[in-house]
Coordinates of N, CA, C and O in Angstrom, one line a residue:
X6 N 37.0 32.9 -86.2 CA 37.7 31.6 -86.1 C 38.9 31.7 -85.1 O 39.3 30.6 -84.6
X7 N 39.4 33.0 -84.6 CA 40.4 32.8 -84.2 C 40.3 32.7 -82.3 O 41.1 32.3 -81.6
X8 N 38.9 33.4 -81.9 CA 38.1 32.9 -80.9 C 38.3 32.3 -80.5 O 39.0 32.1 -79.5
X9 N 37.4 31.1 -81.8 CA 37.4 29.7 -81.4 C 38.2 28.7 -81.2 O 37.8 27.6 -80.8
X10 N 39.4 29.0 -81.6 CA 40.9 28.1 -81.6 C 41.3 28.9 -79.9 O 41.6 28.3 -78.9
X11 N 41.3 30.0 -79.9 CA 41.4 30.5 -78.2 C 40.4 29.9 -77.2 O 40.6 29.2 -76.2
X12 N 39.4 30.3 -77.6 CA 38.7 29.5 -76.8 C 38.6 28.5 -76.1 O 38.3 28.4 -74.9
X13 N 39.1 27.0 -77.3 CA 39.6 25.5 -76.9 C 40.7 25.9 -75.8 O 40.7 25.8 -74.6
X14 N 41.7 26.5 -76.7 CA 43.2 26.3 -75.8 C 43.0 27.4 -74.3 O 43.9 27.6 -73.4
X15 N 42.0 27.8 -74.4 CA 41.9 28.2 -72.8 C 41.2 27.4 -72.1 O 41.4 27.0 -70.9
X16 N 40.2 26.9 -72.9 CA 39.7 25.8 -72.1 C 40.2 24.2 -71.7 O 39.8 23.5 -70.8
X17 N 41.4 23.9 -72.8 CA 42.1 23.0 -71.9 C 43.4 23.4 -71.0 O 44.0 22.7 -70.2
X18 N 43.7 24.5 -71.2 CA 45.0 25.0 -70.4 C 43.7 25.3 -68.7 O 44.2 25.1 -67.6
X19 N 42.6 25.6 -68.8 CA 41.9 25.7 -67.4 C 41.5 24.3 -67.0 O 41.2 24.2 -65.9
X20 N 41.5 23.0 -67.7 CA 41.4 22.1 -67.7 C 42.7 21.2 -67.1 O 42.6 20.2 -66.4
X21 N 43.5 21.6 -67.3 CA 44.8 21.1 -67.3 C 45.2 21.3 -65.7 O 45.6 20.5 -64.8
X22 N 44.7 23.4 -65.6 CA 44.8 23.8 -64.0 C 44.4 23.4 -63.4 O 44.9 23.6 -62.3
X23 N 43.5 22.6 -63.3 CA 42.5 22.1 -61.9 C 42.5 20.5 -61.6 O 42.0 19.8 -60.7
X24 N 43.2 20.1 -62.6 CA 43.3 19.0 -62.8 C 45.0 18.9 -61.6 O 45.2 18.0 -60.7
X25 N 45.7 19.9 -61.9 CA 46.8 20.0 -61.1 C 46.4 20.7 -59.4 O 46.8 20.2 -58.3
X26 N 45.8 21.5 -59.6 CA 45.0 22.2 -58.5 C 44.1 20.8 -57.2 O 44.1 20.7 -56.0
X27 N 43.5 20.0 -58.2 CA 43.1 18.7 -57.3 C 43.6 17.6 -56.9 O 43.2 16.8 -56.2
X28 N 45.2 17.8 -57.6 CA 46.5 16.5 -57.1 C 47.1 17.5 -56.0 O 47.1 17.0 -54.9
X29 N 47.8 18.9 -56.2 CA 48.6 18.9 -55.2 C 48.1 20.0 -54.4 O 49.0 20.4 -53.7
X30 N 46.8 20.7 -54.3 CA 46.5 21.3 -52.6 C 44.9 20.7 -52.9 O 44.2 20.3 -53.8
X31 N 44.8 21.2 -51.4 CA 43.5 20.6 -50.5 C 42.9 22.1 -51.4 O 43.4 23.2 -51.2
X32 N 41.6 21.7 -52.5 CA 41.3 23.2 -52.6 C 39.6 23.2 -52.6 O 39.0 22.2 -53.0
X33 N 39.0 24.1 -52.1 CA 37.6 23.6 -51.8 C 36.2 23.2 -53.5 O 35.7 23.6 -54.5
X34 N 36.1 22.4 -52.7 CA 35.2 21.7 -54.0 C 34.7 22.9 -54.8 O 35.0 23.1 -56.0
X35 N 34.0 23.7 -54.2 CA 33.2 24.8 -55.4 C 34.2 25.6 -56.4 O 34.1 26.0 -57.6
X36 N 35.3 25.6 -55.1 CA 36.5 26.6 -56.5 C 36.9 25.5 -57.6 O 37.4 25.9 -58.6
X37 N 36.7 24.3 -57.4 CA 37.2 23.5 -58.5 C 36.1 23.2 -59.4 O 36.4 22.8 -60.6
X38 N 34.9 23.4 -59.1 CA 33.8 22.9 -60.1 C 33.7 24.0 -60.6 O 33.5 23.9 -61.8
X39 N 33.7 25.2 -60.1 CA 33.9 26.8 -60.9 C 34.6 26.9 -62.3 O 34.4 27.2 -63.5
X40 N 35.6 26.4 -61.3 CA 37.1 26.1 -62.5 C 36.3 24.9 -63.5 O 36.2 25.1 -64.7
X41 N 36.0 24.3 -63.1 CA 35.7 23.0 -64.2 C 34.9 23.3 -65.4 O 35.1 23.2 -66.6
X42 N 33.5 23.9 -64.7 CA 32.3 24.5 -65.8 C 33.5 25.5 -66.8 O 33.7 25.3 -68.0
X43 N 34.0 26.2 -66.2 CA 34.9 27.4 -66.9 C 35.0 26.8 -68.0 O 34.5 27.2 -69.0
X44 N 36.0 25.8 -67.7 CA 37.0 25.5 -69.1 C 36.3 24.5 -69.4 O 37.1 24.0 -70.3
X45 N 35.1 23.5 -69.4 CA 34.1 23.1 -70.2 C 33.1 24.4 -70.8 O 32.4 23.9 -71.6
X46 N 33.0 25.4 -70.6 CA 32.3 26.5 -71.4 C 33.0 27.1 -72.3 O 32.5 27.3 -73.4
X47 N 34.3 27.4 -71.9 CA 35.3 27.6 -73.0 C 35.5 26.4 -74.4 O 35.2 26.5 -75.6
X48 N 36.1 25.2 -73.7 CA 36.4 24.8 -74.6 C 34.8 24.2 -75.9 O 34.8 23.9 -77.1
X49 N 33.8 24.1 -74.8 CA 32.4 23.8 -75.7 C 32.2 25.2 -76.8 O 31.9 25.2 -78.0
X50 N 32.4 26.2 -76.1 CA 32.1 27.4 -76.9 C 32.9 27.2 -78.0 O 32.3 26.9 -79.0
X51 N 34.2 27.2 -78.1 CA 35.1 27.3 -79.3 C 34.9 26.4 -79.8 O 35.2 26.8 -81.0
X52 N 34.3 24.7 -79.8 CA 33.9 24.0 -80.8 C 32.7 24.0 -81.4 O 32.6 23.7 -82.6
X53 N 31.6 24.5 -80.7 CA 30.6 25.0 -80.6 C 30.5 26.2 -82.1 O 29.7 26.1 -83.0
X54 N 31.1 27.0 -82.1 CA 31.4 28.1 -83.0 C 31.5 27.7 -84.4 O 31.0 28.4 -85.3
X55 N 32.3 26.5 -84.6 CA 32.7 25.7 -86.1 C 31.1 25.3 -86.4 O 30.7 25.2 -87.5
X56 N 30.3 25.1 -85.3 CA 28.8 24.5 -86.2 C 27.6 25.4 -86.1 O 26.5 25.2 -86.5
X57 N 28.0 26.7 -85.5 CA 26.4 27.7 -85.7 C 26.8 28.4 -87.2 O 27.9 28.5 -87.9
X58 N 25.6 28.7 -87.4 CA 25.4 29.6 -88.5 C 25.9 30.9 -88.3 O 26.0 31.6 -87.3
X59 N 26.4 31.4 -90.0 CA 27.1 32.9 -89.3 C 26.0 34.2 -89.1 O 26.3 35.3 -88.7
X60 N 25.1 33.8 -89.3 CA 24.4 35.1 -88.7 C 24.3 34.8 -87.3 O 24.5 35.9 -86.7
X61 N 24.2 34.0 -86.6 CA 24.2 34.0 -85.0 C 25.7 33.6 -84.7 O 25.7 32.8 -83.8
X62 N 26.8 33.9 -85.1 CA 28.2 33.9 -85.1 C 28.6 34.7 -83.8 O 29.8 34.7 -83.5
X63 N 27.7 35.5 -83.2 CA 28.0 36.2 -82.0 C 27.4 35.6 -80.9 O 27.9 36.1 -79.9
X64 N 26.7 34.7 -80.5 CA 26.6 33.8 -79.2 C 28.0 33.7 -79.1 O 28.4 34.6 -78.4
X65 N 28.9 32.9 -79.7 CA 30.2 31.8 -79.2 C 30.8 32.8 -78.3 O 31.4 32.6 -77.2
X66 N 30.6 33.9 -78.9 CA 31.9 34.9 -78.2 C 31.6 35.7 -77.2 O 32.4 36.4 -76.7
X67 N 30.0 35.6 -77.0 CA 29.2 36.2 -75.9 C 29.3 35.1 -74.6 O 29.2 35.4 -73.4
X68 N 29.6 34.0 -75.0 CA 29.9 32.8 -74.2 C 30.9 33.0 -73.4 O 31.0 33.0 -72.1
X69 N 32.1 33.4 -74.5 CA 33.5 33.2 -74.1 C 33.5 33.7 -73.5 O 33.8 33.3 -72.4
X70 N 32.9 35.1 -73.9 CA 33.4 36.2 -72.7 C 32.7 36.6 -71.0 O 33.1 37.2 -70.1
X71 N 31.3 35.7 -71.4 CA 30.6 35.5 -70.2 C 31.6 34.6 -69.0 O 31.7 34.8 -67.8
X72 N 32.2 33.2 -69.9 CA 33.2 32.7 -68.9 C 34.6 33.1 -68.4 O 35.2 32.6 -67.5
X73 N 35.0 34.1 -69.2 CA 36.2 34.7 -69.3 C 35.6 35.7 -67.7 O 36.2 35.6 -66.6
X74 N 34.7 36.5 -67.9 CA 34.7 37.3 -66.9 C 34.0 36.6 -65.5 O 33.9 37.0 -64.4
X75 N 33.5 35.5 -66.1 CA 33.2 34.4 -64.2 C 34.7 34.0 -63.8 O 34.9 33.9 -62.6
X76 N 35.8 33.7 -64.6 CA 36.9 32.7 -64.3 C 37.6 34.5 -63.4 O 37.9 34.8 -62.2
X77 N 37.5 35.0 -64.2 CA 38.7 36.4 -63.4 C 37.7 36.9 -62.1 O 38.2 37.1 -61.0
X78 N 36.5 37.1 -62.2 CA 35.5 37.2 -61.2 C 36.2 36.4 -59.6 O 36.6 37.0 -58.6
X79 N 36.0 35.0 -60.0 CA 35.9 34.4 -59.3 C 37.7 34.0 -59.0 O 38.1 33.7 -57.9
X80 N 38.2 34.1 -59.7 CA 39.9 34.1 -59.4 C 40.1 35.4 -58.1 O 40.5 35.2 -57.0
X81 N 39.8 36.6 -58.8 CA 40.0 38.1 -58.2 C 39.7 37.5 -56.7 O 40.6 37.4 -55.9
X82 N 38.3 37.2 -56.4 CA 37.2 37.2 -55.3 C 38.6 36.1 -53.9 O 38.9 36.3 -52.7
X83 N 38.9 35.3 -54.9 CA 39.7 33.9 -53.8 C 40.7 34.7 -53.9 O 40.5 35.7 -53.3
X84 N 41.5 34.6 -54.4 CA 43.4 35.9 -54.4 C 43.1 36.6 -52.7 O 43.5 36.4 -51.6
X85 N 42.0 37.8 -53.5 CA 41.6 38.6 -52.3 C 41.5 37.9 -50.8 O 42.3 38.0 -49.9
X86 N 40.7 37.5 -50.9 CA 40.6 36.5 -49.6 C 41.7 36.1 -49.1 O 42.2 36.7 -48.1
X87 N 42.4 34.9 -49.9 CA 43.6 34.6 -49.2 C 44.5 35.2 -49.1 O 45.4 34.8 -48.3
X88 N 44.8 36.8 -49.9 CA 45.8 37.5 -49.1 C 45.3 38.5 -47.7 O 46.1 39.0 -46.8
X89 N 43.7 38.7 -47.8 CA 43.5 38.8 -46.3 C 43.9 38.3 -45.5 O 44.6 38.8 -44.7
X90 N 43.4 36.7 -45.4 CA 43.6 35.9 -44.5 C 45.3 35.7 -44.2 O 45.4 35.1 -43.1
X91 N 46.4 36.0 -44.8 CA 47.8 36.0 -44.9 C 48.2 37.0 -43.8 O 48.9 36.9 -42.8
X92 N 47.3 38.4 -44.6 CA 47.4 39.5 -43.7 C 47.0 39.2 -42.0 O 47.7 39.8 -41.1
X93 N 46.1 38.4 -41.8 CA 45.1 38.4 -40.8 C 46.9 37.6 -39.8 O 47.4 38.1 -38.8
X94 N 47.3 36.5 -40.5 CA 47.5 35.7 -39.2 C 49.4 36.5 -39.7 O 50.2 36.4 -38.8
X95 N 49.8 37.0 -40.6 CA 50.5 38.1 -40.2 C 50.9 39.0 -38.9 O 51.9 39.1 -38.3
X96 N 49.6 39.8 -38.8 CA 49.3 40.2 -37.5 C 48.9 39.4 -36.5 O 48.9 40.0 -35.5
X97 N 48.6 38.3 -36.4 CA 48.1 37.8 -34.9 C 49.5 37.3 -34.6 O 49.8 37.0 -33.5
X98 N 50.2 37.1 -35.5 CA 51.9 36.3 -35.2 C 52.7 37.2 -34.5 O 53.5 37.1 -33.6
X99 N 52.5 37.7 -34.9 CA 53.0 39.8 -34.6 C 52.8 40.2 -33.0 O 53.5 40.6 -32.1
X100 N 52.0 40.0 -33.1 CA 51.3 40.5 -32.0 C 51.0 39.8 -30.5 O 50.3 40.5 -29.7

C-alpha cells in the first residue's frame, strides 16, 4: 500500500515537472513525452495496485520500478549531455 500512495505522488509531482518544464524552457519534445509516460506510469501503477489481486500484487511495483529506473536513466543520459555541452563552449570561449 504504501508503494502505491508513492507511486501516485511521484507521479503527480513528475506531472506537475513537465508541466512547468513546458511553460518556462524551450525543452525538446521527446524529453517531455519521456517525462509524461513517466508520471502517467507511475501514477497508473499506484492506482492500478488498489484493484489487482494480491497474488499478482508484484506487477505494480515491477511497474514502478521499471519507470523509476527509465525517469533516472533518461534524467542521468540529458544532465550528462548538457554539462558536456557547458564544458564544450566553456573551452571554445576560452580559447
Amino acid at each position: 500500500m504504501v508503494y502505491s500512495i508513492l507511486g501516485i505522488l511521484v507521479g503527480i509531482l513528475t506531472i506537475i515537472q513537465v508541466i512547468f518544464m513546458a511553460i518556462g524552457k524551450k525543452e525538446r519534445f521527446c524529453l517531455i513525452a519521456v517525462y509524461i509516460v513517466c508520471g502517467l506510469g507511475f501514477t497508473g501503477s499506484g492506482i492500478g495496485s488498489f484493484f489487482i489481486p494480491k497474488d499478482v500484487d508484484y506487477i505494480p511495483i515491477l511497474c514502478l520500478l521499471f519507470f523509476a529506473i527509465l525517469y533516472l536513466a533518461i534524467t542521468y543520459i540529458i544532465l550528462k549531455k548538457r554539462k558536456t555541452a557547458q564544458q564544450h563552449k566553456i573551452r571554445s570561449g576560452k580559447e
